[in-house]
């Protein structure tokens, strides 16, 4: 293979640079104009990705890129890929030149996800639950370990702070602080041995109990049906819950893509496409050369691993041309560029296969791969882009070489993302059509970071003829508070700030993230804030202390001044720009989900590999929201997706109701008539929803008495006879029920009998009857309809509805469950009796034998015992109180019990037995 020596970009001047590393300050040779962060990213790659960790201060970027290029050149020469040493040297020089020019970069290896079964298979749920359980355990272990470690540290501190006898200080019964700390540690799960160890280690060094990164979940991949995910079926809903909770589940919408994603950690490289855009033309020849160069490098490096090549700066490339990722023209342009990449990369892979051999995977799927290349060529030719014809031609060349030599890698091009590689390429984002933010930062000669427009945004504004100065002021502000609204120099001086403090804040504005950061105590000075503004010492100790708020400025005033000084950091709402230009920047700053999914689907028509579309889910979203987002991506046509739940903002606090204060216990009175203490005066009444939790001691079964009372109710529901038999405790509480059906099938009758047994067991174990009533009333199934034979229930929606209506009315006083006339009930629930007109109260007493079982009482109840119709219902008017009037209905005689008391003059006389009683209205008896 002969390598052309044409460099894709002019070489940059190399200059010495001092870089502050974690352990030392080093001097390194780096390209001119690169930021320190970009240089450090290359140094980190060399240290992590290469076996040789030697640092060469005489070589650019510590010698890492040179060692990488030299190693691949020597390997390619030994494998016979290069004809001679000159070809190998040319390959090495070209590869090194692309790295030092910032055009291309290797990508650090990433771990391959674990393969799970298809989400529709039963094995998936078991595997996913295991994955979820491990992640939850690790996550909770981190939280619990932190709390437990802090509690054990307090145990040691309680011993260390104690002054006196050492044995007494280490004894929880004698050191009260130690006792409290030990109890707290025990409540958090520490056993007594751990507490004893913490006491013994008091004063010594302590370490954490668990690694802090134990909660990071391992990625997993599973295949799924596109139709099922789009329809949010049961399997897709469960998968959405797993992805919502862990952010680590990749759903591939075809089994082939799932296998490819789990095939192993690939070797990767990325190319910056903006380096090939010159004015209004794209250097296709130079781009093809660099793609082929790095495809060859990956074929040499990969060995038995898969190889992937990606692109960076697609969104910036579109912005330079005035195209939006939200429009059809932008999607066609991006698709054409990816198609061109596939053609150039697979052509290089075919040339490598002629020397190194064909990949066994290609031999198995040869016809599928060739047919896919032919289809891509047809689709590329139909794109509305200047690169469409060149992309179709490149794919045709790749198709011919693949038929002749085969392919070393049939899946070589993927739209993956990697933040570290983006940093090495100068902030160019990797992915389908990602773009850098229009407002970024630049490093000055003295190392100061200042806001500036990205190169793509600068070119776009210039080409569009926009008001550059107005756009800069809108996005990056004036850099000063002079003439700022609400908070300018004069206002600050009126609030007590001197020219010295204002100057300090103005200097801090150059590199501050916000206006508040320029007025922190560390900038302004704690002495000034304490002496002049009167800030308390405890407020200054708070790391979140806000100087401007303390000085009396409102949130609206702070935001207005901050926007004047530091700008909006965006261009999508800049009124100085035309509407189309604002929409162009809006597509970069806040892309719509539908537009992003459409771009991903368009690009993946040409790429060789599926890359999961990352779907961000708000931290407070529910699993159902995640399932709907997942369905939208499936309907848009993406090949794979991953839910990513955004972390909660720092300092997020869930608002909880205030804890109820425990009511003070009343003091025991020393005398029977001791005066109770006055009730405390409530300053404010706050309504709260309080949940009462009743704890019952143990789970013992409360047995019914051997001889028990109850009642039997016969009724018919929808023509089906049903007998309800109850058994009661001594206090009248129901403890068992029996249900018998007349002329029903054996299976139905047996089911009802066993249902009654289950209810009875629940009642005897303490389940409240009202829980059963609430659970079963209004249940609907046949038989249902009119109810006959029951004086309080006239209809029911099922047998269970009728039974628990009857129990609720009879034992719980739930008259609301009775659907008969409410007037049919008096205070004792006995009714009026037959033939009584509305409004009339039955005066005739009823014999007790109507309500008390003679068999249960063994005949002990006397025959003359009656129930009297006392009182009235709550909804009736009470009888007027006062002395009896002659001729009115009588009252009960205390001697004979007859209703025969009547007033005769100043006396009340019983007409039956002649007993006389005094005037009750005078408060004493005259019959004494």
mmCIF file of N, CA and C in Angstrom, residues 116-159:
data_model
loop_
_atom_site.group_PDB
_atom_site.id
_atom_site.type_symbol
_atom_site.label_atom_id
_atom_site.label_comp_id
_atom_site.label_asym_id
_atom_site.label_seq_id
_atom_site.Cartn_x
_atom_site.Cartn_y
_atom_site.Cartn_z
ATOM 1 N N UNK A 116 -27.847 -8.795 27.016
ATOM 2 C CA UNK A 116 -28.987 -9.391 27.688
ATOM 3 C C UNK A 116 -29.935 -9.963 26.649
ATOM 4 N N UNK A 117 -30.838 -10.859 27.056
ATOM 5 C CA UNK A 117 -31.818 -11.387 26.088
ATOM 6 C C UNK A 117 -32.757 -10.292 25.591
ATOM 7 N N UNK A 118 -33.517 -10.639 24.575
ATOM 8 C CA UNK A 118 -34.518 -9.707 24.052
ATOM 9 C C UNK A 118 -35.523 -9.387 25.151
ATOM 10 N N UNK A 119 -36.008 -8.135 25.175
ATOM 11 C CA UNK A 119 -36.880 -7.712 26.273
ATOM 12 C C UNK A 119 -38.205 -8.455 26.266
ATOM 13 N N UNK A 120 -38.557 -9.065 25.146
ATOM 14 C CA UNK A 120 -39.795 -9.828 25.100
ATOM 15 C C UNK A 120 -39.667 -11.224 25.674
ATOM 16 N N UNK A 121 -38.450 -11.691 25.944
ATOM 17 C CA UNK A 121 -38.240 -13.025 26.489
ATOM 18 C C UNK A 121 -38.309 -12.990 28.011
ATOM 19 N N UNK A 122 -38.722 -14.100 28.589
ATOM 20 C CA UNK A 122 -38.879 -14.158 30.039
ATOM 21 C C UNK A 122 -37.534 -14.065 30.758
ATOM 22 N N UNK A 123 -36.450 -14.505 30.068
ATOM 23 C CA UNK A 123 -35.132 -14.437 30.697
ATOM 24 C C UNK A 123 -34.664 -12.996 30.891
ATOM 25 N N UNK A 124 -35.167 -12.078 30.046
ATOM 26 C CA UNK A 124 -34.733 -10.684 30.176
ATOM 27 C C UNK A 124 -35.133 -10.104 31.523
ATOM 28 N N UNK A 125 -36.362 -10.362 31.938
ATOM 29 C CA UNK A 125 -36.819 -9.775 33.200
ATOM 30 C C UNK A 125 -35.977 -10.265 34.362
ATOM 31 N N UNK A 126 -35.617 -11.566 34.333
ATOM 32 C CA UNK A 126 -34.788 -12.092 35.410
ATOM 33 C C UNK A 126 -33.406 -11.461 35.395
ATOM 34 N N UNK A 127 -32.811 -11.340 34.204
ATOM 35 C CA UNK A 127 -31.484 -10.740 34.108
ATOM 36 C C UNK A 127 -31.513 -9.251 34.453
ATOM 37 N N UNK A 128 -32.550 -8.551 33.972
ATOM 38 C CA UNK A 128 -32.654 -7.124 34.259
ATOM 39 C C UNK A 128 -32.890 -6.861 35.736
ATOM 40 N N UNK A 129 -33.695 -7.716 36.367
ATOM 41 C CA UNK A 129 -33.920 -7.547 37.804
ATOM 42 C C UNK A 129 -32.638 -7.780 38.597
ATOM 43 N N UNK A 130 -31.834 -8.752 38.155
ATOM 44 C CA UNK A 130 -30.538 -8.955 38.810
ATOM 45 C C UNK A 130 -29.614 -7.759 38.636
ATOM 46 N N UNK A 131 -29.587 -7.217 37.410
ATOM 47 C CA UNK A 131 -28.786 -6.018 37.152
ATOM 48 C C UNK A 131 -29.280 -4.851 37.995
ATOM 49 N N UNK A 132 -30.604 -4.698 38.069
ATOM 50 C CA UNK A 132 -31.182 -3.609 38.844
ATOM 51 C C UNK A 132 -30.912 -3.794 40.329
ATOM 52 N N UNK A 133 -30.988 -5.033 40.799
ATOM 53 C CA UNK A 133 -30.731 -5.282 42.219
ATOM 54 C C UNK A 133 -29.279 -4.973 42.585
ATOM 55 N N UNK A 134 -28.343 -5.346 41.706
ATOM 56 C CA UNK A 134 -26.933 -5.041 41.993
ATOM 57 C C UNK A 134 -26.697 -3.539 42.008
ATOM 58 N N UNK A 135 -27.333 -2.833 41.074
ATOM 59 C CA UNK A 135 -27.138 -1.383 41.035
ATOM 60 C C UNK A 135 -27.757 -0.714 42.257
ATOM 61 N N UNK A 136 -28.957 -1.149 42.632
ATOM 62 C CA UNK A 136 -29.587 -0.571 43.814
ATOM 63 C C UNK A 136 -28.762 -0.859 45.067
ATOM 64 N N UNK A 137 -28.257 -2.104 45.153
ATOM 65 C CA UNK A 137 -27.457 -2.451 46.327
ATOM 66 C C UNK A 137 -26.214 -1.590 46.420
ATOM 67 N N UNK A 138 -25.538 -1.427 45.286
ATOM 68 C CA UNK A 138 -24.332 -0.592 45.302
ATOM 69 C C UNK A 138 -24.661 0.852 45.631
ATOM 70 N N UNK A 139 -25.767 1.342 45.050
ATOM 71 C CA UNK A 139 -26.140 2.738 45.301
ATOM 72 C C UNK A 139 -26.502 2.962 46.763
ATOM 73 N N UNK A 140 -27.320 2.058 47.313
ATOM 74 C CA UNK A 140 -27.704 2.193 48.711
ATOM 75 C C UNK A 140 -26.530 1.945 49.638
ATOM 76 N N UNK A 141 -25.620 1.051 49.218
ATOM 77 C CA UNK A 141 -24.451 0.788 50.060
ATOM 78 C C UNK A 141 -23.592 2.032 50.208
ATOM 79 N N UNK A 142 -23.466 2.787 49.120
ATOM 80 C CA UNK A 142 -22.680 4.020 49.189
ATOM 81 C C UNK A 142 -23.321 5.002 50.166
ATOM 82 N N UNK A 143 -24.648 5.182 50.037
ATOM 83 C CA UNK A 143 -25.335 6.114 50.925
ATOM 84 C C UNK A 143 -25.291 5.633 52.368
ATOM 85 N N UNK A 144 -25.599 4.338 52.562
ATOM 86 C CA UNK A 144 -25.619 3.813 53.921
ATOM 87 C C UNK A 144 -24.237 3.822 54.554
ATOM 88 N N UNK A 145 -23.224 3.488 53.735
ATOM 89 C CA UNK A 145 -21.868 3.477 54.269
ATOM 90 C C UNK A 145 -21.434 4.867 54.695
ATOM 91 N N UNK A 146 -21.836 5.879 53.929
ATOM 92 C CA UNK A 146 -21.472 7.243 54.309
ATOM 93 C C UNK A 146 -22.113 7.630 55.640
ATOM 94 N N UNK A 147 -23.396 7.296 55.804
ATOM 95 C CA UNK A 147 -24.070 7.605 57.062
ATOM 96 C C UNK A 147 -23.477 6.808 58.223
ATOM 97 N N UNK A 148 -23.239 5.523 57.973
ATOM 98 C CA UNK A 148 -22.708 4.673 59.031
ATOM 99 C C UNK A 148 -21.291 5.075 59.407
ATOM 100 N N UNK A 149 -20.496 5.428 58.407
ATOM 101 C CA UNK A 149 -19.132 5.867 58.683
ATOM 102 C C UNK A 149 -19.138 7.143 59.519
ATOM 103 N N UNK A 150 -20.056 8.066 59.184
ATOM 104 C CA UNK A 150 -20.149 9.294 59.971
ATOM 105 C C UNK A 150 -20.599 9.002 61.401
ATOM 106 N N UNK A 151 -21.537 8.052 61.566
ATOM 107 C CA UNK A 151 -21.996 7.708 62.913
ATOM 108 C C UNK A 151 -20.887 7.063 63.733
ATOM 109 N N UNK A 152 -20.108 6.172 63.119
ATOM 110 C CA UNK A 152 -18.989 5.559 63.843
ATOM 111 C C UNK A 152 -17.897 6.575 64.146
ATOM 112 N N UNK A 153 -17.727 7.544 63.241
ATOM 113 C CA UNK A 153 -16.766 8.613 63.526
ATOM 114 C C UNK A 153 -17.207 9.429 64.739
ATOM 115 N N UNK A 154 -18.518 9.648 64.885
ATOM 116 C CA UNK A 154 -19.015 10.356 66.059
ATOM 117 C C UNK A 154 -18.810 9.550 67.327
ATOM 118 N N UNK A 155 -18.857 8.213 67.221
ATOM 119 C CA UNK A 155 -18.544 7.375 68.383
ATOM 120 C C UNK A 155 -17.117 7.628 68.834
ATOM 121 N N UNK A 156 -16.181 7.591 67.878
ATOM 122 C CA UNK A 156 -14.792 7.869 68.231
ATOM 123 C C UNK A 156 -14.588 9.282 68.756
ATOM 124 N N UNK A 157 -15.292 10.260 68.154
ATOM 125 C CA UNK A 157 -15.155 11.639 68.620
ATOM 126 C C UNK A 157 -15.665 11.804 70.043
ATOM 127 N N UNK A 158 -16.747 11.088 70.386
ATOM 128 C CA UNK A 158 -17.278 11.186 71.746
ATOM 129 C C UNK A 158 -16.270 10.681 72.774
ATOM 130 N N UNK A 159 -15.497 9.660 72.411
ATOM 131 C CA UNK A 159 -14.453 9.168 73.315
ATOM 132 C C UNK A 159 -13.292 10.152 73.374
#
